[in-house]
Coordinates of C-alpha atoms in Angstrom, one line a residue:
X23 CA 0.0 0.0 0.0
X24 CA 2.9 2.4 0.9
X25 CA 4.8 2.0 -2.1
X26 CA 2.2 2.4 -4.3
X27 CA 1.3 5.7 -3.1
X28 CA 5.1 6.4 -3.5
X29 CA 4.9 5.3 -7.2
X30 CA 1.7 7.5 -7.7
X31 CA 3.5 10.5 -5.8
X32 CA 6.7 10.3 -8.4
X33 CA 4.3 10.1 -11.3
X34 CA 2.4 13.0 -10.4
X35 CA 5.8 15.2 -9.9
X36 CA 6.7 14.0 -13.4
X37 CA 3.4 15.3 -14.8
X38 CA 3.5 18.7 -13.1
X39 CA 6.9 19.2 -14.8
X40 CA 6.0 18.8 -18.1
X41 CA 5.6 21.3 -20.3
X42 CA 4.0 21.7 -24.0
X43 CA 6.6 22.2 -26.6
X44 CA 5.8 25.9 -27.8
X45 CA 5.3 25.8 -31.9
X46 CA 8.2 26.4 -34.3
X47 CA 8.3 29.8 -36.4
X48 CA 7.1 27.5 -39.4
X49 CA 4.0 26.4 -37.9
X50 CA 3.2 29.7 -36.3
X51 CA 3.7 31.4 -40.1
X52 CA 1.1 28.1 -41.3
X53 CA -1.7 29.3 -38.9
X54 CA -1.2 32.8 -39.8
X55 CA -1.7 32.4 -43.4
X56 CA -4.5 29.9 -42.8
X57 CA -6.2 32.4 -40.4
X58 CA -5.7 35.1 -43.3
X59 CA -6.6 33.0 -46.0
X60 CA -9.6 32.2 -44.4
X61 CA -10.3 35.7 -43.5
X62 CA -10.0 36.8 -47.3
X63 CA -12.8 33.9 -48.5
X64 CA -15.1 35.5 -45.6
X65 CA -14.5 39.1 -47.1
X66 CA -15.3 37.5 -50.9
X67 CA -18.3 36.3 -50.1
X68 CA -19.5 38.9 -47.9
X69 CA -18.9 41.1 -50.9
X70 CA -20.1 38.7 -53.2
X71 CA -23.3 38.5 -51.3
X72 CA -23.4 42.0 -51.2
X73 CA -23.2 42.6 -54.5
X74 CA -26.2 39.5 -55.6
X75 CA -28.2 41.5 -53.0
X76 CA -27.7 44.7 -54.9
X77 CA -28.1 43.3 -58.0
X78 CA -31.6 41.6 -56.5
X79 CA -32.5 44.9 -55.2
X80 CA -32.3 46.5 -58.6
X81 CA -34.0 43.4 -61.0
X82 CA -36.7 43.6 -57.8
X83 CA -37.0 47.6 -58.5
X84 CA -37.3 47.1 -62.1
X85 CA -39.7 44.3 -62.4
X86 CA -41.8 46.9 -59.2
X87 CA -41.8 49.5 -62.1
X88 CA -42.8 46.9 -65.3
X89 CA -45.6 45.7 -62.8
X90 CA -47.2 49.1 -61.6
X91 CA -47.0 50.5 -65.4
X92 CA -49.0 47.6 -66.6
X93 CA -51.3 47.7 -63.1
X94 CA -51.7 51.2 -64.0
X95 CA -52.4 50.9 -67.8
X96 CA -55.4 47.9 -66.6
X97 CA -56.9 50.2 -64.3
X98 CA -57.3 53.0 -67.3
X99 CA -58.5 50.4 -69.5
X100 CA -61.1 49.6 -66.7
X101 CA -62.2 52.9 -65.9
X102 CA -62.3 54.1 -69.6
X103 CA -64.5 51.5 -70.7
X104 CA -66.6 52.1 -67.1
X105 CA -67.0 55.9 -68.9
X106 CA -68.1 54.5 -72.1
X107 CA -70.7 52.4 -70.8
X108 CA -71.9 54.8 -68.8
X109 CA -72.1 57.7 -72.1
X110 CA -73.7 54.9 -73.6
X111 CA -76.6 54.4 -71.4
X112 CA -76.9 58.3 -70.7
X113 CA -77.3 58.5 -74.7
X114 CA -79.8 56.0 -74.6
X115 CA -81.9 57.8 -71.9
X116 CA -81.6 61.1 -74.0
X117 CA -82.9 60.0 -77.1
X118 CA -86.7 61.0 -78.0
X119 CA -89.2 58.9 -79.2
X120 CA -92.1 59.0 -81.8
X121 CA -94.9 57.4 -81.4
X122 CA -97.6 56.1 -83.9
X123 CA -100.5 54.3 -84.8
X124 CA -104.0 54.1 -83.0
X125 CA -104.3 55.5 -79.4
X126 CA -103.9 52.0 -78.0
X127 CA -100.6 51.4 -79.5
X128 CA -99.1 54.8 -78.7
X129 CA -100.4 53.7 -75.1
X130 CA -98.8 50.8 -75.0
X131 CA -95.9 51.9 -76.5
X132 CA -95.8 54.6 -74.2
X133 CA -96.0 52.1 -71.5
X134 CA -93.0 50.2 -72.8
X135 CA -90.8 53.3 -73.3
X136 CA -91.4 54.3 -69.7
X137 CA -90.4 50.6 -68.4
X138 CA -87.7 50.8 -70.7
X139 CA -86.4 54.0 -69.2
X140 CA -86.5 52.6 -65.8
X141 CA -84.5 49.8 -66.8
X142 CA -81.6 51.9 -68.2
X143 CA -81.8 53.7 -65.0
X144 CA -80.8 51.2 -63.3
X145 CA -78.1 49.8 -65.1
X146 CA -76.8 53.5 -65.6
X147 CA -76.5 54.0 -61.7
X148 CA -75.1 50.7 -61.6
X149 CA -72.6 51.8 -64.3
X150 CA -72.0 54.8 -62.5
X151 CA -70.9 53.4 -59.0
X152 CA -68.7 50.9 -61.0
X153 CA -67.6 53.9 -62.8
X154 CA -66.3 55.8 -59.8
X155 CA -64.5 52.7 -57.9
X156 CA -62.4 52.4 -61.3
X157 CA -61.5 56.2 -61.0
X158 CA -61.3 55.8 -57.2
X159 CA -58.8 52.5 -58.0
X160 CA -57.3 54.9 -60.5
X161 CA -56.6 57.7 -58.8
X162 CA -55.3 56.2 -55.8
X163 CA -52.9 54.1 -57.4
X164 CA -51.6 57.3 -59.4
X165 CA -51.1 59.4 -56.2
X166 CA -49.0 56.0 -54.8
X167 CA -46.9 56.0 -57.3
X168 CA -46.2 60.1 -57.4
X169 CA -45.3 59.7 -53.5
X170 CA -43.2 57.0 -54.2
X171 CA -41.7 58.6 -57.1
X172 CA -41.5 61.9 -55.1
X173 CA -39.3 59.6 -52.1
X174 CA -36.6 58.4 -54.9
X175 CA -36.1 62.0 -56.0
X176 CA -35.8 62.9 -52.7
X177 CA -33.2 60.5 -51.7
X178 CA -31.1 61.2 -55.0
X179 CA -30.9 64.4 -53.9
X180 CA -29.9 63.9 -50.4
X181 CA -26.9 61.7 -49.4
X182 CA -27.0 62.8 -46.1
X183 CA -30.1 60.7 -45.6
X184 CA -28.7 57.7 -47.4
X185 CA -25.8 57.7 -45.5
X186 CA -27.7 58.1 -42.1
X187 CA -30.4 55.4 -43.6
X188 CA -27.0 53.0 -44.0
X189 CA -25.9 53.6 -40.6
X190 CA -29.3 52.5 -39.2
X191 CA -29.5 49.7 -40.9
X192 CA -26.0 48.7 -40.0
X193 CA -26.5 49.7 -36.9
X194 CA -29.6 47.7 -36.4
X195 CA -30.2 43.8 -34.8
X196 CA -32.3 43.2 -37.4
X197 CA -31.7 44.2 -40.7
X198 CA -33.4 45.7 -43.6
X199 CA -32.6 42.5 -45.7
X200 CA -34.6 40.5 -43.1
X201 CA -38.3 40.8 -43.7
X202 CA -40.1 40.3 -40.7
X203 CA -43.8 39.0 -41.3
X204 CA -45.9 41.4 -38.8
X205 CA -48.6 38.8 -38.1
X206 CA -46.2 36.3 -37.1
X207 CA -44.6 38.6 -34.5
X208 CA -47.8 39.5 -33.2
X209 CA -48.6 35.5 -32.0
X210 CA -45.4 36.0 -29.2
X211 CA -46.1 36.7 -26.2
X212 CA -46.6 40.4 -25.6
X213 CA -43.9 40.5 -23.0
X214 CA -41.2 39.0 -25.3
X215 CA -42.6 41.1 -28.2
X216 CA -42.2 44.5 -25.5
X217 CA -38.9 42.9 -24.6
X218 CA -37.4 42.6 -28.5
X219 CA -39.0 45.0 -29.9
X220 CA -36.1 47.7 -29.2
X221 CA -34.3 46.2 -31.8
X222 CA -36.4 46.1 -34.5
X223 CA -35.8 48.5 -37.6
X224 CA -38.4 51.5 -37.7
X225 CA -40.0 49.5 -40.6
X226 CA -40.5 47.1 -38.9
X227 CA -42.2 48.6 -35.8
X228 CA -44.5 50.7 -37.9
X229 CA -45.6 46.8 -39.6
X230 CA -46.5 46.2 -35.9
X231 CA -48.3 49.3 -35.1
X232 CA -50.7 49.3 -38.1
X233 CA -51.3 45.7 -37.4
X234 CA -52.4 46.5 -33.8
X235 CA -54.2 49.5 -34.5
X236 CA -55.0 50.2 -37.8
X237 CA -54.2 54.1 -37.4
X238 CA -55.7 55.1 -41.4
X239 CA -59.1 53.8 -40.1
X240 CA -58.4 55.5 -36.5
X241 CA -58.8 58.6 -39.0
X242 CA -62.4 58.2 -39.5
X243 CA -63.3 58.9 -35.5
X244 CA -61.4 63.0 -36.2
X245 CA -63.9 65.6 -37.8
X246 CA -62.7 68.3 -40.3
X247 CA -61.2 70.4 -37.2
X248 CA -59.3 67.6 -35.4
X249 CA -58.3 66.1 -38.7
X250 CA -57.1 69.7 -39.6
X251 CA -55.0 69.9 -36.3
X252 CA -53.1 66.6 -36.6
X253 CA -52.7 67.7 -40.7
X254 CA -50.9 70.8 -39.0
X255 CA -49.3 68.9 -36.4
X256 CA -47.3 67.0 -39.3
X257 CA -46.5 69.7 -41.4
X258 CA -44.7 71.7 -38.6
X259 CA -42.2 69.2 -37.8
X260 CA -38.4 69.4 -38.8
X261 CA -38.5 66.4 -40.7
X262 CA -41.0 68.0 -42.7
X263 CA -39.8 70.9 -43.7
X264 CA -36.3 68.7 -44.7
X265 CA -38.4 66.7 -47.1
X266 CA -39.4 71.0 -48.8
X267 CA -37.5 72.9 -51.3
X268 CA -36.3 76.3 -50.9
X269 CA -39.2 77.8 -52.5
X270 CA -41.9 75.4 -50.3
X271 CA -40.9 76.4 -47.3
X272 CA -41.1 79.9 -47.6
X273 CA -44.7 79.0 -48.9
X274 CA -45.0 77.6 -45.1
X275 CA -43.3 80.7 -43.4
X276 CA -45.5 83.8 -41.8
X277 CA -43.8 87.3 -42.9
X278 CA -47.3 88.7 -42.6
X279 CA -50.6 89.9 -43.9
X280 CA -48.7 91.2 -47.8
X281 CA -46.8 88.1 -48.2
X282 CA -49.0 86.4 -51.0
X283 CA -46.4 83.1 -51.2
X284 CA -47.8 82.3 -47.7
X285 CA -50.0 79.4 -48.7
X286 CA -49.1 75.9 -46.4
X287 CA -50.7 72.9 -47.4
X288 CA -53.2 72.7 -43.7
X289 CA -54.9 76.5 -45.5
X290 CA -55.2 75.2 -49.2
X291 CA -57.5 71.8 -48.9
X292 CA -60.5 71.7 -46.8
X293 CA -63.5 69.2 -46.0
X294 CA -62.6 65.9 -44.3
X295 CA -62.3 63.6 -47.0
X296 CA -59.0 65.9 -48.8
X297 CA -58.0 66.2 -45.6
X298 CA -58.0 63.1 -44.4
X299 CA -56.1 62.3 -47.9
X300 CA -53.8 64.4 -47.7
X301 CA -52.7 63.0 -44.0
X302 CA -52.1 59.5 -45.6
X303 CA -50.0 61.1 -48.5
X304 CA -47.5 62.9 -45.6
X305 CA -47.7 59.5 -43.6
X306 CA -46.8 57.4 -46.3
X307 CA -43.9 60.1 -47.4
X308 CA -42.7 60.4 -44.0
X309 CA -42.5 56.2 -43.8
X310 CA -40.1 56.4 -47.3
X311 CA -37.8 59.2 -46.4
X312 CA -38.2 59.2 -42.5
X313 CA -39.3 56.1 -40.9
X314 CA -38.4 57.2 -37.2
X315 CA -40.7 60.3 -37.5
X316 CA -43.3 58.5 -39.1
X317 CA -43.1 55.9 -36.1
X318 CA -43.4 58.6 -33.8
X319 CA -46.3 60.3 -35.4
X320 CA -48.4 56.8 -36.0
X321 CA -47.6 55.8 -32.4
X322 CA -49.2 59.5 -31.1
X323 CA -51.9 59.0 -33.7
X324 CA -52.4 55.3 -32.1
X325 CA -52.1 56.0 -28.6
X326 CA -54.4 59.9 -28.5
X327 CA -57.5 57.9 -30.2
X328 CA -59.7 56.0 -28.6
X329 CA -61.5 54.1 -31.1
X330 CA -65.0 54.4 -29.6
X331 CA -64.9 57.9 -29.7
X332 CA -65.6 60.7 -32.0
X333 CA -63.0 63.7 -31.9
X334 CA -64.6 67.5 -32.7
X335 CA -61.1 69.3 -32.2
X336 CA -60.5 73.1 -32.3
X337 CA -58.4 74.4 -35.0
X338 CA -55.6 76.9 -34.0
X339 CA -54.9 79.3 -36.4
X340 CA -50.7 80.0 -35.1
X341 CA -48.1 80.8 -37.7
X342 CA -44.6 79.5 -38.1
X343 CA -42.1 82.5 -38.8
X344 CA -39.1 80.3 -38.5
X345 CA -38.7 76.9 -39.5
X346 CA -38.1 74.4 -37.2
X347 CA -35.1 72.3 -35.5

């Protein structure tokens, strides 16, 4: 028993002795250039992958165009021939009639033309409802695309905002390239979805918000005055008068009662439905060029409503003189 403790003592000096050979120069230069190497494929493909994402992004932004120009061409064909019919019918209503023969046959044709009439009445209103969706469809579609055409110019014209838009989405957890599917987020848990939500892109948190609340029909509970406010609201904020030319935001600017340039878009339009229209326009332009504004703005539109409630509002009539910072 002793000596084998005395064996296991000598073998445990010997092992607390030892020491790893340290690596010759050769194999030390070997790691390093296998490290390297393997650095420099990483780099390729990252730009590699960068550049088939760039290239996606472009054949995506062409085939966008292709499909709203033929999108918009179909609904001009749709409501153009919705005005024809509806020229036609109005034609047809117009148009007199003579009648002849014995008193009973003008009678009865009289009694036809009549039922007639009513009949084309009521195809023509039909014709004219289906008339005004198609320039409803139209017209909507147009103004999207002039917003979203208006962003692009915007951006070509302001690298500051690209770069800044970069740094975001550098700086961001979850990128730009990684579309997030709004519904699916909204089956976690609200207290993981409150807890990760921080570190979502501005894109993505709007997604959530009009999920949750559907702010364009929180619209409908404001009247003309309270929908004039918020209009007013928007249009006084920095970000808005960055997205103005020169000449635009002197139009915004009070120099007093003999400046005739003085016209700001919340004192041209009037009556709930253009204003309520032109609210989604700024919306949707603040979500293309400034997606944390527009954030902020849906979230106080989101939060201030409650939806079983109507809103009057009072309409304050205060000028800018400066612009805003």
């Amino acid at each position: 028993m002793h000596a084998h403790s005395t064996s296991s003592t000598e073998y445990n000096q010997k092992t607390s002795n030892y020491t790893s050979p340290s690596p010759s120069p050769e194999h030390i230069l070997f790691i390093n250039a296998v490290v390297a190497k393997a650095k420099k494929v990483i780099i390729t493909r990252y730009q590699n992958s960068a550049m088939i994402r760039k290239n996606n992004v472009a054949i995506l932004a062409q085939e966008k165009i292709k499909n709203d120009t033929i999108h918009l061409e179909n609904l001009q064909k749709n409501y153009d021939k919705a005005v024809i019919r509806v020229n036609h019918f109005t034609t047809l209503l117009q148009i007199e009639y003579t009648l002849t023969g014995t008193f009973d046959q003008i009678k009865e044709q009289y009694k036809n033309n009549i039922y007639m009439q009513k009949i084309r009445k009521r195809i023509l209103r039909r014709h004219q409802r289906d008339c005004k969706k198609a320039f409803n469809a139209l017209n909507k579609f147009k103004h999207k695309m002039n917003v979203a055409a208006l962003a692009i110019q915007w951006k070509n014209h302001n690298k500051l905002y690209i770069e800044n838009e970069n740094i975001e989405r550098e700086a961001s957890a979850i990128t730009a390239d990684k579309r997030i599917c709004s519904r699916k987020l909204m089956r976690l848990p609200h207290e993981i979805l409150r807890y990760i939500q921080e570190y979502f892109t501005y894109d993505t948190k709007i997604a959530l918000m009009e999920t949750t609340y559907n702010p364009i029909k929180l619209l409908n509970n404001l009247r003309s005055h309270a929908l004039l406010s918020f209009l007013k609201y928007m249009c006084i904020q920095p970000a808005f008068f960055a997205m103005l030319t020169d000449s635009e935001k002197e139009n915004h600017l009070w120099t007093g009662y003999n400046n005739p340039n003085y016209k700001p878009v919340y004192e041209s339009i009037s009556g709930a439905t253009h204003i309520k229209r032109q609210i989604i326009s700024t919306i949707q332009l603040y979500k293309i060029v400034y997606p944390k504004e527009a954030y902020n703005l849906i979230k106080n539109l989101c939060f201030t409503i409650d939806p079983k409630k109507k809103y009057n509002g009072c309409y304050i009539n205060a000028r800018l003189t400066t612009i805003p910072v």
